[in-house]
mmCIF file of N, CA and C in Angstrom:
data_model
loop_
_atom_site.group_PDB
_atom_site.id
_atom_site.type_symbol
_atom_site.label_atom_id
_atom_site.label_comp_id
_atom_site.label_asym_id
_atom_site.label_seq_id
_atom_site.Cartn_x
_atom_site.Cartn_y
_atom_site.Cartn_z
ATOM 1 N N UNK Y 265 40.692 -19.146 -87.074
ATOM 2 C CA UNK Y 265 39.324 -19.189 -87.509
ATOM 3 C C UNK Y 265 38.426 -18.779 -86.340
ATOM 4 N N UNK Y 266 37.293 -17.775 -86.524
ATOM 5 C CA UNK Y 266 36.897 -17.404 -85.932
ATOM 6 C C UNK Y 266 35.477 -18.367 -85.653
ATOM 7 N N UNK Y 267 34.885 -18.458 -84.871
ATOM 8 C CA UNK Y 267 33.515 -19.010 -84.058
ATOM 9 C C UNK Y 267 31.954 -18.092 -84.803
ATOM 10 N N UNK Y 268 31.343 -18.224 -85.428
ATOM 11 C CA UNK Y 268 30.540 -17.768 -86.021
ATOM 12 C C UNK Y 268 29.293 -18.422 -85.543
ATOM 13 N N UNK Y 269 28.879 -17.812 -84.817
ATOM 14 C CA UNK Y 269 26.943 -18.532 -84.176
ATOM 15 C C UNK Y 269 26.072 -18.525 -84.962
ATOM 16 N N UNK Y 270 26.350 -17.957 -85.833
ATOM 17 C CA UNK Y 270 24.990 -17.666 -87.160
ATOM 18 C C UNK Y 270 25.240 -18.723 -88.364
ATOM 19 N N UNK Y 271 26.601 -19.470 -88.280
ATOM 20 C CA UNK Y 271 26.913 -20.657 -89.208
ATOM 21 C C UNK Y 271 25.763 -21.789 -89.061
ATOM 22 N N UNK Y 272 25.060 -22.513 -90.546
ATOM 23 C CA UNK Y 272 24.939 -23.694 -90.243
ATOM 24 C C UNK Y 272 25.121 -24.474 -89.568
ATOM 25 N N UNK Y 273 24.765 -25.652 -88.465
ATOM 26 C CA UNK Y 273 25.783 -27.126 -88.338
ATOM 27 C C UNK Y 273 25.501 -28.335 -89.388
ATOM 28 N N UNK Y 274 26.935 -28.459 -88.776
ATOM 29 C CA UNK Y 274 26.766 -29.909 -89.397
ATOM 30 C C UNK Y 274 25.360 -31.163 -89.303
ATOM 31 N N UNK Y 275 25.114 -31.849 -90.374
ATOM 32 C CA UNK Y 275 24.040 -32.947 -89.769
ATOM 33 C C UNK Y 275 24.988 -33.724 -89.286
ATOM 34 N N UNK Y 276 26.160 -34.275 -88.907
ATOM 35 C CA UNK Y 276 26.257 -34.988 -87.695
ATOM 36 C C UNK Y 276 26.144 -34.360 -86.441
ATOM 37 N N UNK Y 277 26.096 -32.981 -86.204
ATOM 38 C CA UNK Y 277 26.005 -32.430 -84.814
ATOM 39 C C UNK Y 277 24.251 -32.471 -84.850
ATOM 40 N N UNK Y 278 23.679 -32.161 -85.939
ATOM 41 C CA UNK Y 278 22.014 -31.757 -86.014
ATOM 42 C C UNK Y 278 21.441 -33.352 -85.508
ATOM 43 N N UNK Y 279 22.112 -34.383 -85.879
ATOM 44 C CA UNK Y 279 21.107 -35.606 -85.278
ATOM 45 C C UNK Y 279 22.247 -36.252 -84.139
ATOM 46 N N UNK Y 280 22.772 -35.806 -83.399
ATOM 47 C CA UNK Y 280 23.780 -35.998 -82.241
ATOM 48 C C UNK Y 280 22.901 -37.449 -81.625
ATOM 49 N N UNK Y 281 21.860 -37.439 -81.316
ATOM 50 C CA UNK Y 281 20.916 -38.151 -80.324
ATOM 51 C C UNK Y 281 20.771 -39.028 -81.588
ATOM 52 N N UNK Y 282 20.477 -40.662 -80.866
ATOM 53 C CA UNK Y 282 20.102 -41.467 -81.608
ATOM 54 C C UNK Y 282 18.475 -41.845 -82.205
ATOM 55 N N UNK Y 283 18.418 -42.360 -83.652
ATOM 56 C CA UNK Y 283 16.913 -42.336 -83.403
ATOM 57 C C UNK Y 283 16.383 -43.517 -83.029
ATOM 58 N N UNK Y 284 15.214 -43.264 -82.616
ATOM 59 C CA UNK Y 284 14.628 -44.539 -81.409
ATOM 60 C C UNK Y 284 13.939 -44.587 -82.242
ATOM 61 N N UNK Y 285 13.202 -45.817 -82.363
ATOM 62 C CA UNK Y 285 11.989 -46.473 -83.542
ATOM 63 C C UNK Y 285 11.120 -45.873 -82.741
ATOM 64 N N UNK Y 286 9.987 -45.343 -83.300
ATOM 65 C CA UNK Y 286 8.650 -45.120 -82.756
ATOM 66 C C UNK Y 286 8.637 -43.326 -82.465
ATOM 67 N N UNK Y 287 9.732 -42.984 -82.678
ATOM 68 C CA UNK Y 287 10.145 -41.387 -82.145
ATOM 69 C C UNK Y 287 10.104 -40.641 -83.523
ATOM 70 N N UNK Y 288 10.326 -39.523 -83.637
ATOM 71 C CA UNK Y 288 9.918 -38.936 -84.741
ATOM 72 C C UNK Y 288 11.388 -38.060 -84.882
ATOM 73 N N UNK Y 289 11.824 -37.913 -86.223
ATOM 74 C CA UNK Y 289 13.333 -37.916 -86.673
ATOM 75 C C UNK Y 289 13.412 -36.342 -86.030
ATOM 76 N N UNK Y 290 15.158 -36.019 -85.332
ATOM 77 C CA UNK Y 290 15.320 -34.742 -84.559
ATOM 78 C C UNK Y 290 15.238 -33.919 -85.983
ATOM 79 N N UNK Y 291 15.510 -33.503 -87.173
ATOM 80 C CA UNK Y 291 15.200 -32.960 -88.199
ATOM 81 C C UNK Y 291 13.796 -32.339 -88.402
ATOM 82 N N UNK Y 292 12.376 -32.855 -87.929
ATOM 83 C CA UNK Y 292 11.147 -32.619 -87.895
ATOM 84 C C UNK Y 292 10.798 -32.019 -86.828
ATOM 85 N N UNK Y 293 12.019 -31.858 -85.358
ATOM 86 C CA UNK Y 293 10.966 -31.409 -84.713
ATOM 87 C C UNK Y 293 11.752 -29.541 -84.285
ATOM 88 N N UNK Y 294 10.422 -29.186 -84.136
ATOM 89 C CA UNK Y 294 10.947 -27.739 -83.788
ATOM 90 C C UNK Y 294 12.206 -27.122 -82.904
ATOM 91 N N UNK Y 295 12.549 -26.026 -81.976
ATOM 92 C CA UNK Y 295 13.371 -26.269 -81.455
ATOM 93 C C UNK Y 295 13.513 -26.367 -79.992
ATOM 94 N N UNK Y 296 12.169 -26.083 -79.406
ATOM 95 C CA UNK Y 296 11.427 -26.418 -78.064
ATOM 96 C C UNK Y 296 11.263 -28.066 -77.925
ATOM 97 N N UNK Y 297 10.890 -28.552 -79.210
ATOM 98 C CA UNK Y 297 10.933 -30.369 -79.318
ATOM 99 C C UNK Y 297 12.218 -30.619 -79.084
ATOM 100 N N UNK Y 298 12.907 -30.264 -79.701
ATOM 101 C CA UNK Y 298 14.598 -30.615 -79.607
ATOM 102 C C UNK Y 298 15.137 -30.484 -78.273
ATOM 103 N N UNK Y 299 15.154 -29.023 -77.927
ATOM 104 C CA UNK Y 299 15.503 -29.139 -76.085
ATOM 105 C C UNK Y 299 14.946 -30.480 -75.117
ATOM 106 N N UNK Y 300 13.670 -30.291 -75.524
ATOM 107 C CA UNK Y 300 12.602 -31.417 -73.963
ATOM 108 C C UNK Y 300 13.316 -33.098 -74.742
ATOM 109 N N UNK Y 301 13.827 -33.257 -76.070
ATOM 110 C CA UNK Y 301 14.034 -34.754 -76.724
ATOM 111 C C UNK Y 301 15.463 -34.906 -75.938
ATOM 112 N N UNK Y 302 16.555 -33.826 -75.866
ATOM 113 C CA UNK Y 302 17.985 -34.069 -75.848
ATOM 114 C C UNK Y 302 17.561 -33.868 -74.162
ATOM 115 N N UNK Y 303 16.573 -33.597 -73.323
ATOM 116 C CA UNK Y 303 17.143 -33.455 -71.771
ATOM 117 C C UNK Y 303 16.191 -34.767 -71.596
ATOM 118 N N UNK Y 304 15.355 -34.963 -72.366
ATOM 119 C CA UNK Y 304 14.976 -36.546 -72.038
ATOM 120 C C UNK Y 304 15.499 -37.881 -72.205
ATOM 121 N N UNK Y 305 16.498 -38.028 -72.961
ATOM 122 C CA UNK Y 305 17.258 -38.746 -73.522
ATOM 123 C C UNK Y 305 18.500 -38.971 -72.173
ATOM 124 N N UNK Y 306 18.665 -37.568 -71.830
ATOM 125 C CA UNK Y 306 19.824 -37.682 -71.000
ATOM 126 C C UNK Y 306 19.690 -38.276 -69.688
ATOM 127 N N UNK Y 307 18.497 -38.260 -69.711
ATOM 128 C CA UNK Y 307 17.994 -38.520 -67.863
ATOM 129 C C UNK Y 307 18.341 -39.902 -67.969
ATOM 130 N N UNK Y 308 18.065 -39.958 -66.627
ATOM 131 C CA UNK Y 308 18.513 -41.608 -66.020
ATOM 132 C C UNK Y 308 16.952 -42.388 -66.447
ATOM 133 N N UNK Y 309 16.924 -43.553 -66.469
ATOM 134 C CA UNK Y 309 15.718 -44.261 -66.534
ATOM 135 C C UNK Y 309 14.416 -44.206 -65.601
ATOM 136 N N UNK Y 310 15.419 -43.897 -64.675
ATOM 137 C CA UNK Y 310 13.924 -43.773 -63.136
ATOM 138 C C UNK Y 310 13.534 -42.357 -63.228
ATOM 139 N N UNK Y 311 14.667 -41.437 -63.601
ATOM 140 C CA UNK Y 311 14.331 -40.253 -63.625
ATOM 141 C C UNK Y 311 13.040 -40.116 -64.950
ATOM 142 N N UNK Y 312 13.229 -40.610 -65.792
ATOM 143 C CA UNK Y 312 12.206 -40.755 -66.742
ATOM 144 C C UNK Y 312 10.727 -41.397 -66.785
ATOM 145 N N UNK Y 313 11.289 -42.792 -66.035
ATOM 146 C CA UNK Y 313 9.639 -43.147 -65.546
ATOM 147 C C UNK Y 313 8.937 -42.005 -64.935
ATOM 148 N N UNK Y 314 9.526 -41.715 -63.985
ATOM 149 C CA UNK Y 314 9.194 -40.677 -62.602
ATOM 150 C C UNK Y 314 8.565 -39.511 -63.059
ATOM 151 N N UNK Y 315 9.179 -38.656 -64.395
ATOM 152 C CA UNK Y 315 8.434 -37.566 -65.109
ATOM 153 C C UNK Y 315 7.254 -38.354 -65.966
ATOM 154 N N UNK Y 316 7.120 -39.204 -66.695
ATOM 155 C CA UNK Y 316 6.104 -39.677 -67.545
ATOM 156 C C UNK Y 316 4.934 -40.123 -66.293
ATOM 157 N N UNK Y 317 5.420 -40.523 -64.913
ATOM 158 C CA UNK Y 317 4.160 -41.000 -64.039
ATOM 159 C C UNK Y 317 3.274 -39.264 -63.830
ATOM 160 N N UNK Y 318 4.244 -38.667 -63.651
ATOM 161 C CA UNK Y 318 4.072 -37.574 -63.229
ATOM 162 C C UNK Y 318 2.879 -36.783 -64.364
ATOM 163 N N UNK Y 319 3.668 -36.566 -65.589
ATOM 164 C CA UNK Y 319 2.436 -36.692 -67.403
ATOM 165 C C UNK Y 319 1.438 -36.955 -67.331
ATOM 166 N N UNK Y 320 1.649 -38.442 -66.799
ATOM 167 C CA UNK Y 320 0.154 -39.081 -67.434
ATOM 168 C C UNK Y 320 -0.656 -39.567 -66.440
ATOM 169 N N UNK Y 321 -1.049 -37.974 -65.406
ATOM 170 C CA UNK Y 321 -2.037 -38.539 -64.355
ATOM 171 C C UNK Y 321 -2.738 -38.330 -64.856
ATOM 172 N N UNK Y 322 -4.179 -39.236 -64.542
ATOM 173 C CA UNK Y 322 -5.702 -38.629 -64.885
ATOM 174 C C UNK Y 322 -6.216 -37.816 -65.330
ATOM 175 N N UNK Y 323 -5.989 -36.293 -64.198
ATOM 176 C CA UNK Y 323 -6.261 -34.741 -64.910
ATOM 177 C C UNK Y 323 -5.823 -34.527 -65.832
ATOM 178 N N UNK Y 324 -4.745 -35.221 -66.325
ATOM 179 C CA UNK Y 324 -3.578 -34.370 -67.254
ATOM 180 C C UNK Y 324 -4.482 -35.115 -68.965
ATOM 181 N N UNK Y 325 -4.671 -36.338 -68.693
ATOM 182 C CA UNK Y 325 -5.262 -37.370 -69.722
ATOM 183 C C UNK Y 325 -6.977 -36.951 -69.996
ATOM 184 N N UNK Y 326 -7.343 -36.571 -68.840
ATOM 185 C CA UNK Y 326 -8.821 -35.842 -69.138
ATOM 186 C C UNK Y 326 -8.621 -34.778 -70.139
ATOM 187 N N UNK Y 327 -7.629 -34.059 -69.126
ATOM 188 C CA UNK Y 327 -7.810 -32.701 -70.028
ATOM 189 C C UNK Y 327 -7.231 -32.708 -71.815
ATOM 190 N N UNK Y 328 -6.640 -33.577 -71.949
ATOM 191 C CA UNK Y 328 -6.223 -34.062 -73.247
ATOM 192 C C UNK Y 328 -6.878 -34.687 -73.952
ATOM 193 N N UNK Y 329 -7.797 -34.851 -73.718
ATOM 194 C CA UNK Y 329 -8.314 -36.631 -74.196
ATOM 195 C C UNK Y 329 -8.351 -36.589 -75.852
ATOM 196 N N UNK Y 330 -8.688 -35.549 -76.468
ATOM 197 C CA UNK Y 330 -9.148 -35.505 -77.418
ATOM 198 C C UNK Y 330 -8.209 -35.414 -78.423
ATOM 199 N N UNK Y 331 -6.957 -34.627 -78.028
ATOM 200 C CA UNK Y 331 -5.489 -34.628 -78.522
ATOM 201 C C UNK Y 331 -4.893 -36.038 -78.628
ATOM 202 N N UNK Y 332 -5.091 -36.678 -77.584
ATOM 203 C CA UNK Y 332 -4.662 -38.302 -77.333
ATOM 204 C C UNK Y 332 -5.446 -38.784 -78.157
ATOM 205 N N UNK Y 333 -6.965 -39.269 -78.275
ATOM 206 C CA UNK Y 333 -7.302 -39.990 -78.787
ATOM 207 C C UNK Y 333 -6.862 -39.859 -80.540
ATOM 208 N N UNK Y 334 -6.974 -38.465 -80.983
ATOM 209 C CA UNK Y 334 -6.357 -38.357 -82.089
ATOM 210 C C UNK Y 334 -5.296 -38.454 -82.712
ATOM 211 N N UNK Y 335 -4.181 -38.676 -81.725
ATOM 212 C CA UNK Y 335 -3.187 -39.024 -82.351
ATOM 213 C C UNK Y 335 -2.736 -40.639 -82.188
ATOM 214 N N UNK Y 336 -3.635 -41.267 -81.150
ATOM 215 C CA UNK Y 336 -3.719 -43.013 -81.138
ATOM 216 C C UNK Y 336 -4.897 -43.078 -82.346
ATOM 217 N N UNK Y 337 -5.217 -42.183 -83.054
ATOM 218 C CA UNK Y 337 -6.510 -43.023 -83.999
ATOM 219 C C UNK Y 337 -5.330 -42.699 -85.530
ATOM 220 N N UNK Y 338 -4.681 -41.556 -85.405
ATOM 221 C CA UNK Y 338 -3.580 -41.207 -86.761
ATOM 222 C C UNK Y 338 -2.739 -42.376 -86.591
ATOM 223 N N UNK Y 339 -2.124 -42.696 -85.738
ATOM 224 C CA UNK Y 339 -1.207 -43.904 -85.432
ATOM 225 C C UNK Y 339 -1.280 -45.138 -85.789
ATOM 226 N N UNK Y 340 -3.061 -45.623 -85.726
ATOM 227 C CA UNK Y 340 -3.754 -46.754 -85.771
ATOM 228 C C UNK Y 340 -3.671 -47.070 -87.768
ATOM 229 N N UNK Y 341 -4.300 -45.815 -88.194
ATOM 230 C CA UNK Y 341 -4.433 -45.649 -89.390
ATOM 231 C C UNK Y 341 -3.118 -45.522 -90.179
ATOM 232 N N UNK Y 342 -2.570 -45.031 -90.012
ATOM 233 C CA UNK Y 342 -0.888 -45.214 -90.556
ATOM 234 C C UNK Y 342 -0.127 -46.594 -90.619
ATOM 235 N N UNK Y 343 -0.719 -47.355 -89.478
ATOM 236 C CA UNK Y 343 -0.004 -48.736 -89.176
ATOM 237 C C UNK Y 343 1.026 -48.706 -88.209
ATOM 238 N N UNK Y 344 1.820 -47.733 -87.339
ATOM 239 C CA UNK Y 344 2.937 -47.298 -86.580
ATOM 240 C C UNK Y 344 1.998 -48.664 -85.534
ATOM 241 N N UNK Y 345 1.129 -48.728 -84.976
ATOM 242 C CA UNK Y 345 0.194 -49.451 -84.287
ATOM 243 C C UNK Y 345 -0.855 -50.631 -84.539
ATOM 244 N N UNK Y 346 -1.211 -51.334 -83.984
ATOM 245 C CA UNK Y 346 -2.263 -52.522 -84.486
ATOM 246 C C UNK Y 346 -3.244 -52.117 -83.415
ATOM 247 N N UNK Y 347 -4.492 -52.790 -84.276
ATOM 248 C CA UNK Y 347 -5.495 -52.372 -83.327
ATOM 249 C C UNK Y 347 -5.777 -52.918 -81.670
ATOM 250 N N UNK Y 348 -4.947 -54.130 -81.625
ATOM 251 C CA UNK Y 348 -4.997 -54.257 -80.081
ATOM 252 C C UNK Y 348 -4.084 -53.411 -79.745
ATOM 253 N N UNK Y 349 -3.112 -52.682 -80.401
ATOM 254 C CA UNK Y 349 -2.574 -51.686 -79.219
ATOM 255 C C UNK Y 349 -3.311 -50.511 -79.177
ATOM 256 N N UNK Y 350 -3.655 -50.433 -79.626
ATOM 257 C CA UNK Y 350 -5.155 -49.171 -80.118
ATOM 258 C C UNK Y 350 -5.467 -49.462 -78.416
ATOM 259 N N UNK Y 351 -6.501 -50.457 -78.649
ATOM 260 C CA UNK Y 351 -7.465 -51.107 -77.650
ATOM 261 C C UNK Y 351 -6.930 -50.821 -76.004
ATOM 262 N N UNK Y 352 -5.539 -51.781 -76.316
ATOM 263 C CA UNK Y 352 -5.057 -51.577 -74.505
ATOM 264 C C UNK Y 352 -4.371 -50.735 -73.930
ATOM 265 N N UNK Y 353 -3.830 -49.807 -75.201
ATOM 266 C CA UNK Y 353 -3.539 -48.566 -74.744
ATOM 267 C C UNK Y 353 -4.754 -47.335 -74.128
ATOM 268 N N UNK Y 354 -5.970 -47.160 -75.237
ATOM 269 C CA UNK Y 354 -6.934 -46.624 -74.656
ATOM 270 C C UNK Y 354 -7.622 -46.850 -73.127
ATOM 271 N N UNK Y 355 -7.185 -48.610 -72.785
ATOM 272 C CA UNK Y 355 -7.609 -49.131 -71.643
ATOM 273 C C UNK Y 355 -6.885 -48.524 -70.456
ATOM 274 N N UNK Y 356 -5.560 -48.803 -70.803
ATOM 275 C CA UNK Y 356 -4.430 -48.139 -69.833
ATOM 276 C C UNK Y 356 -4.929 -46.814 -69.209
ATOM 277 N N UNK Y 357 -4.881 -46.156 -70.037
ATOM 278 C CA UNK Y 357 -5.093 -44.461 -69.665
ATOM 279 C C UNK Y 357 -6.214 -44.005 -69.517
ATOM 280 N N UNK Y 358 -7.468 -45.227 -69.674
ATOM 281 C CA UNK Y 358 -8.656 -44.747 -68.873
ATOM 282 C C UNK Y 358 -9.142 -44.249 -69.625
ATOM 283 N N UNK Y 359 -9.285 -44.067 -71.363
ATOM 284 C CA UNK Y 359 -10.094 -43.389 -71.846
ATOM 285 C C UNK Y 359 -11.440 -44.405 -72.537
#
């Protein structure tokens, strides 16, 4: 049997990575989402803090703000969130 790259996979190879509550199912996300989900997953824990400190400096949260706030106000409204996490999350990040 030959190796065919243009075959379907399987959905046990398509959701390989486990799903984490609060994460959004590997099925939904594109395939640039999929790369940055499966090399984030893989990292070590410090290695992960260490990139997210790195994310979510100031400049990076300014220049976003509006992207952020909208998707903590979709979040709020859906219920994924309560409004004190609304609250001390907005506090956290300074907005």
């Amino acid at each position: 049997m030959k190796w065919n790259p243009l075959k379907k996979k399987n959905d046990e190879e398509e959701n390989a990575l486990p799903n984490i509550p609060g994460m959004p199912d590997m099925k939904d996300l594109n395939i640039f989402q999929r790369f940055a989900m499966k090399r984030m997953m893989k990292m070590s824990p410090a290695e992960r803090e260490k990139m997210m400190k790195k994310a979510m400096t100031p400049k990076n949260i300014e220049k976003n703000k509006a992207e952020i706030l909208a998707s903590l106000e979709a979040m709020r409204k859906s219920g994924q969130i309560s409004d004190d996490q609304y609250r001390l999350t907005k506090k956290k990040m300074g907005i």
